């Protein structure tokens, strides 16, 4: 199972260390950011599965960052949990109205945070998107992040997994490199279009022993498609 990635946006090193330890023990991968600008940099590098953000950040506040993420198409569906010392009802209502999925008041228990992260992640996957997809013996299970061929597990990186998931849910259509960057990496991702070629190559390498690499086809001068037809 591929570990879920949590982006923690928190300016206090002690809290980052405490949360990082708890997330690691629970099987999560944590990425850190000390403020909103650094958070956008981390989001451009890789879209996490969930964001935990402190309300009181230097510069742009956590609540403003949450509003911005919910406005942007590529992060609109990203689950957000707000950490804050502000416990007033109006503050909680304001956070929820900004699109935050859950709200935890400091001081908090790391076990409670982990439990809430797991609960939000379970709620955030639409049922139709969490169902396994099978194409000619190749099965991708979004809920467990597992890919198998005739029951045999395949090991692949998170980007290759997202790329394969996109292809399997959008078959028989050609996508250019720029379209794949938008749909798989997310808008405002500052990477070269040739990066797509690198990950296509890695994906084909994983699929090759089973012969499933034939599904990922290059359309010369246009891009790539996922197809069962030769």
CSV table of C-alpha atoms in Angstrom, one decimal:
chain,number,residue,atom,x,y,z
A,1,UNK,CA,0.0,0.0,0.0
A,2,UNK,CA,1.3,3.4,-0.9
A,3,UNK,CA,1.6,5.7,2.1
A,4,UNK,CA,-0.6,8.8,2.2
A,5,UNK,CA,1.2,12.2,2.1
A,6,UNK,CA,0.2,14.9,4.6
A,7,UNK,CA,1.3,18.5,4.1
A,8,UNK,CA,1.7,20.2,7.5
A,9,UNK,CA,1.8,24.0,7.3
A,10,UNK,CA,2.9,25.1,10.8
A,11,UNK,CA,5.5,27.7,11.8
A,12,UNK,CA,6.3,26.2,15.2
A,13,UNK,CA,9.2,23.6,14.9
A,14,UNK,CA,8.2,21.8,18.1
A,15,UNK,CA,4.7,21.1,16.8
A,16,UNK,CA,6.0,20.0,13.4
A,17,UNK,CA,8.3,17.6,15.1
A,18,UNK,CA,5.5,16.2,17.4
A,19,UNK,CA,3.1,15.8,14.5
A,20,UNK,CA,5.7,14.4,12.2
A,21,UNK,CA,6.5,11.7,14.8
A,22,UNK,CA,2.8,10.8,15.2
A,23,UNK,CA,2.2,10.7,11.5
A,24,UNK,CA,5.3,8.5,10.8
A,25,UNK,CA,4.1,6.0,13.5
A,26,UNK,CA,0.7,5.9,11.9
A,27,UNK,CA,2.2,5.1,8.5
A,28,UNK,CA,1.9,8.6,6.8
A,29,UNK,CA,4.5,10.5,5.0
A,30,UNK,CA,4.7,14.2,6.1
A,31,UNK,CA,5.9,17.2,4.1
A,32,UNK,CA,6.5,20.4,6.0
A,33,UNK,CA,6.0,24.1,5.3
A,34,UNK,CA,6.6,27.0,7.6
A,35,UNK,CA,4.3,29.5,5.9
A,36,UNK,CA,1.8,29.9,3.0
A,37,UNK,CA,4.5,30.6,0.4
A,38,UNK,CA,6.4,27.5,1.3
A,39,UNK,CA,3.2,25.5,1.2
A,40,UNK,CA,2.5,26.6,-2.4
A,41,UNK,CA,6.0,25.5,-3.3
A,42,UNK,CA,5.4,22.1,-1.8
A,43,UNK,CA,2.0,21.8,-3.5
A,44,UNK,CA,3.6,22.6,-6.8
A,45,UNK,CA,6.2,19.8,-6.3
A,46,UNK,CA,3.5,17.2,-5.4
A,47,UNK,CA,-0.1,17.3,-4.5
A,48,UNK,CA,-0.6,15.7,-1.0
A,49,UNK,CA,-3.5,13.7,0.1
A,50,UNK,CA,-4.5,16.1,2.9
A,51,UNK,CA,-3.3,19.5,4.3
A,52,UNK,CA,-3.0,20.3,8.0
A,53,UNK,CA,-2.6,24.0,8.4
A,54,UNK,CA,-2.2,26.3,11.4
A,55,UNK,CA,-4.5,29.3,11.5
A,56,UNK,CA,-1.9,31.8,12.8
A,57,UNK,CA,0.9,31.7,10.2
A,58,UNK,CA,3.5,34.5,9.5
A,59,UNK,CA,2.4,36.5,6.4
A,60,UNK,CA,-0.7,34.9,4.8
A,61,UNK,CA,-2.9,33.4,7.5
A,62,UNK,CA,-3.9,29.7,7.5
A,63,UNK,CA,-7.6,30.6,6.9
A,64,UNK,CA,-6.6,32.7,3.9
A,65,UNK,CA,-4.5,29.9,2.6
A,66,UNK,CA,-7.4,27.5,3.0
A,67,UNK,CA,-9.7,29.9,1.0
A,68,UNK,CA,-7.1,30.1,-1.7
A,69,UNK,CA,-6.7,26.4,-2.0
A,70,UNK,CA,-10.5,25.9,-2.2
A,71,UNK,CA,-10.7,28.5,-5.0
A,72,UNK,CA,-8.0,26.9,-7.2
A,73,UNK,CA,-9.3,24.2,-9.4
A,74,UNK,CA,-6.3,21.9,-8.9
A,75,UNK,CA,-6.5,22.0,-5.0
A,76,UNK,CA,-10.3,22.5,-4.6
A,77,UNK,CA,-10.9,18.9,-3.6
A,78,UNK,CA,-7.9,18.7,-1.3
A,79,UNK,CA,-9.0,17.9,2.3
A,80,UNK,CA,-7.9,20.5,4.9
A,81,UNK,CA,-7.7,20.3,8.7
A,82,UNK,CA,-7.2,23.5,10.6
A,83,UNK,CA,-5.1,23.7,13.8
A,84,UNK,CA,-5.6,26.7,16.0
A,85,UNK,CA,-5.5,28.1,19.5
A,86,UNK,CA,-8.7,30.0,18.7
A,87,UNK,CA,-11.6,28.0,20.2
A,88,UNK,CA,-14.5,30.5,19.8
A,89,UNK,CA,-17.6,29.2,18.0
A,90,UNK,CA,-17.4,32.1,15.5
A,91,UNK,CA,-13.8,31.1,14.6
A,92,UNK,CA,-14.9,27.4,14.1
A,93,UNK,CA,-17.8,28.5,11.9
A,94,UNK,CA,-15.5,30.8,9.9
A,95,UNK,CA,-13.1,28.0,9.3
A,96,UNK,CA,-15.8,25.6,8.2
A,97,UNK,CA,-17.3,28.2,5.9
A,98,UNK,CA,-13.9,28.7,4.3
A,99,UNK,CA,-14.1,25.1,3.2
A,100,UNK,CA,-12.0,23.4,6.0
A,101,UNK,CA,-13.0,19.8,6.5
A,102,UNK,CA,-12.2,19.6,10.2
A,103,UNK,CA,-11.0,21.9,13.1
A,104,UNK,CA,-8.7,21.0,16.0
A,105,UNK,CA,-8.1,23.4,18.9
A,106,UNK,CA,-4.6,23.6,20.5
A,107,UNK,CA,-3.4,22.0,22.6
A,108,UNK,CA,-4.3,18.8,21.0
A,109,UNK,CA,-3.5,15.1,21.3
A,110,UNK,CA,-1.4,13.7,18.4
A,111,UNK,CA,-3.6,10.5,18.5
A,112,UNK,CA,-6.7,12.7,18.1
A,113,UNK,CA,-5.1,14.4,15.1
A,114,UNK,CA,-4.2,11.1,13.4
A,115,UNK,CA,-7.7,9.8,14.0
A,116,UNK,CA,-9.2,12.9,12.5
A,117,UNK,CA,-6.9,12.7,9.5
A,118,UNK,CA,-8.0,9.1,8.9
A,119,UNK,CA,-11.6,10.1,9.2
A,120,UNK,CA,-11.3,13.0,6.8
A,121,UNK,CA,-9.4,10.9,4.3
A,122,UNK,CA,-12.2,8.2,4.4
A,123,UNK,CA,-14.8,10.9,3.8
A,124,UNK,CA,-12.9,12.6,1.0
A,125,UNK,CA,-12.9,9.7,-1.5
A,126,UNK,CA,-16.1,9.6,-3.5
A,127,UNK,CA,-17.4,6.1,-3.6
A,128,UNK,CA,-17.3,5.9,-7.4
A,129,UNK,CA,-13.6,7.1,-7.3
A,130,UNK,CA,-12.7,4.5,-4.7
A,131,UNK,CA,-13.9,1.5,-6.6
A,132,UNK,CA,-11.2,-0.8,-8.2
A,133,UNK,CA,-10.8,-0.4,-11.9
A,134,UNK,CA,-9.9,-3.5,-14.0
A,135,UNK,CA,-8.8,-3.5,-17.6
A,136,UNK,CA,-7.8,-6.8,-19.2
A,137,UNK,CA,-6.3,-8.3,-16.0
A,138,UNK,CA,-4.8,-4.9,-14.8
A,139,UNK,CA,-6.5,-3.7,-11.6
A,140,UNK,CA,-6.0,-0.4,-9.9
A,141,UNK,CA,-7.5,0.1,-6.4
A,142,UNK,CA,-7.6,3.8,-5.5
A,143,UNK,CA,-8.7,3.2,-1.8
A,144,UNK,CA,-5.7,0.9,-1.1
A,145,UNK,CA,-3.3,2.4,-3.6
A,146,UNK,CA,-2.5,-1.0,-5.0
A,147,UNK,CA,-2.0,-2.1,-8.6
A,148,UNK,CA,-2.1,-5.7,-9.6
A,149,UNK,CA,-1.9,-7.8,-12.7
A,150,UNK,CA,-3.9,-11.1,-12.4
A,151,UNK,CA,-3.5,-10.8,-8.6
A,152,UNK,CA,0.2,-10.1,-8.6
A,153,UNK,CA,1.1,-6.8,-7.0
A,154,UNK,CA,3.1,-4.1,-8.9
A,155,UNK,CA,5.3,-1.6,-7.2
A,156,UNK,CA,5.3,1.9,-8.6
A,157,UNK,CA,5.8,5.5,-7.4
A,158,UNK,CA,2.9,7.9,-6.4
A,159,UNK,CA,3.2,9.9,-9.7
A,160,UNK,CA,3.1,6.7,-11.8
A,161,UNK,CA,0.1,5.6,-9.8
A,162,UNK,CA,-1.8,8.9,-10.4
A,163,UNK,CA,-0.8,8.8,-14.1
A,164,UNK,CA,-2.1,5.2,-14.5
A,165,UNK,CA,-5.3,6.1,-12.6
A,166,UNK,CA,-6.0,9.0,-14.9
A,167,UNK,CA,-5.3,6.9,-18.0
A,168,UNK,CA,-7.5,4.0,-16.8
A,169,UNK,CA,-10.4,6.4,-16.1
A,170,UNK,CA,-10.0,8.2,-19.4
A,171,UNK,CA,-9.3,5.5,-22.0
A,172,UNK,CA,-9.2,5.8,-25.8
A,173,UNK,CA,-8.4,9.5,-25.8
A,174,UNK,CA,-5.2,11.3,-26.6
A,175,UNK,CA,-3.8,13.8,-24.1
A,176,UNK,CA,-0.9,16.1,-24.8
A,177,UNK,CA,1.9,16.6,-22.3
A,178,UNK,CA,0.5,19.9,-21.1
A,179,UNK,CA,-2.9,18.4,-20.6
A,180,UNK,CA,-1.4,15.5,-18.5
A,181,UNK,CA,0.5,18.0,-16.4
A,182,UNK,CA,-2.7,19.9,-15.7
A,183,UNK,CA,-4.8,16.8,-14.9
A,184,UNK,CA,-2.2,14.6,-13.1
A,185,UNK,CA,0.3,17.0,-11.6
A,186,UNK,CA,-2.1,19.9,-11.1
A,187,UNK,CA,-2.3,23.5,-12.4
A,188,UNK,CA,0.5,25.8,-11.3
A,189,UNK,CA,2.9,23.0,-11.3
A,190,UNK,CA,6.2,24.3,-12.5
A,191,UNK,CA,7.9,21.4,-14.2
A,192,UNK,CA,9.0,20.8,-17.7
A,193,UNK,CA,6.7,19.0,-20.1
A,194,UNK,CA,9.4,16.4,-20.7
A,195,UNK,CA,8.9,15.3,-17.1
A,196,UNK,CA,5.8,13.6,-18.4
A,197,UNK,CA,8.0,11.5,-20.7
A,198,UNK,CA,10.1,10.4,-17.8
A,199,UNK,CA,7.1,9.2,-15.8
A,200,UNK,CA,5.6,7.5,-18.8
A,201,UNK,CA,8.8,5.6,-19.2
A,202,UNK,CA,8.8,4.6,-15.5
A,203,UNK,CA,5.2,3.5,-15.8
A,204,UNK,CA,5.9,1.4,-18.8
A,205,UNK,CA,8.9,-0.2,-17.1
A,206,UNK,CA,6.7,-1.4,-14.2
A,207,UNK,CA,4.0,-2.7,-16.6
A,208,UNK,CA,6.4,-4.3,-19.1
A,209,UNK,CA,6.9,-7.7,-17.4
A,210,UNK,CA,3.1,-8.4,-17.6
A,211,UNK,CA,2.8,-7.0,-21.1
A,212,UNK,CA,0.4,-4.2,-19.9
A,213,UNK,CA,2.8,-1.6,-21.1
A,214,UNK,CA,1.2,-2.0,-24.5
A,215,UNK,CA,-1.9,-0.1,-23.1
A,216,UNK,CA,0.2,3.1,-22.7
A,217,UNK,CA,0.6,4.3,-26.3
A,218,UNK,CA,2.5,7.2,-27.8
A,219,UNK,CA,0.7,9.2,-30.4
A,220,UNK,CA,3.4,10.8,-32.5
A,221,UNK,CA,3.1,14.6,-32.5
A,222,UNK,CA,0.1,14.6,-30.2
A,223,UNK,CA,0.8,12.9,-26.8
A,224,UNK,CA,-0.3,9.7,-25.1
A,225,UNK,CA,-3.4,7.5,-24.7
A,226,UNK,CA,-4.5,4.5,-22.8
A,227,UNK,CA,-5.9,2.0,-25.2
A,228,UNK,CA,-6.6,-1.8,-25.5
A,229,UNK,CA,-6.4,-1.5,-29.3
A,230,UNK,CA,-3.0,-1.8,-31.0
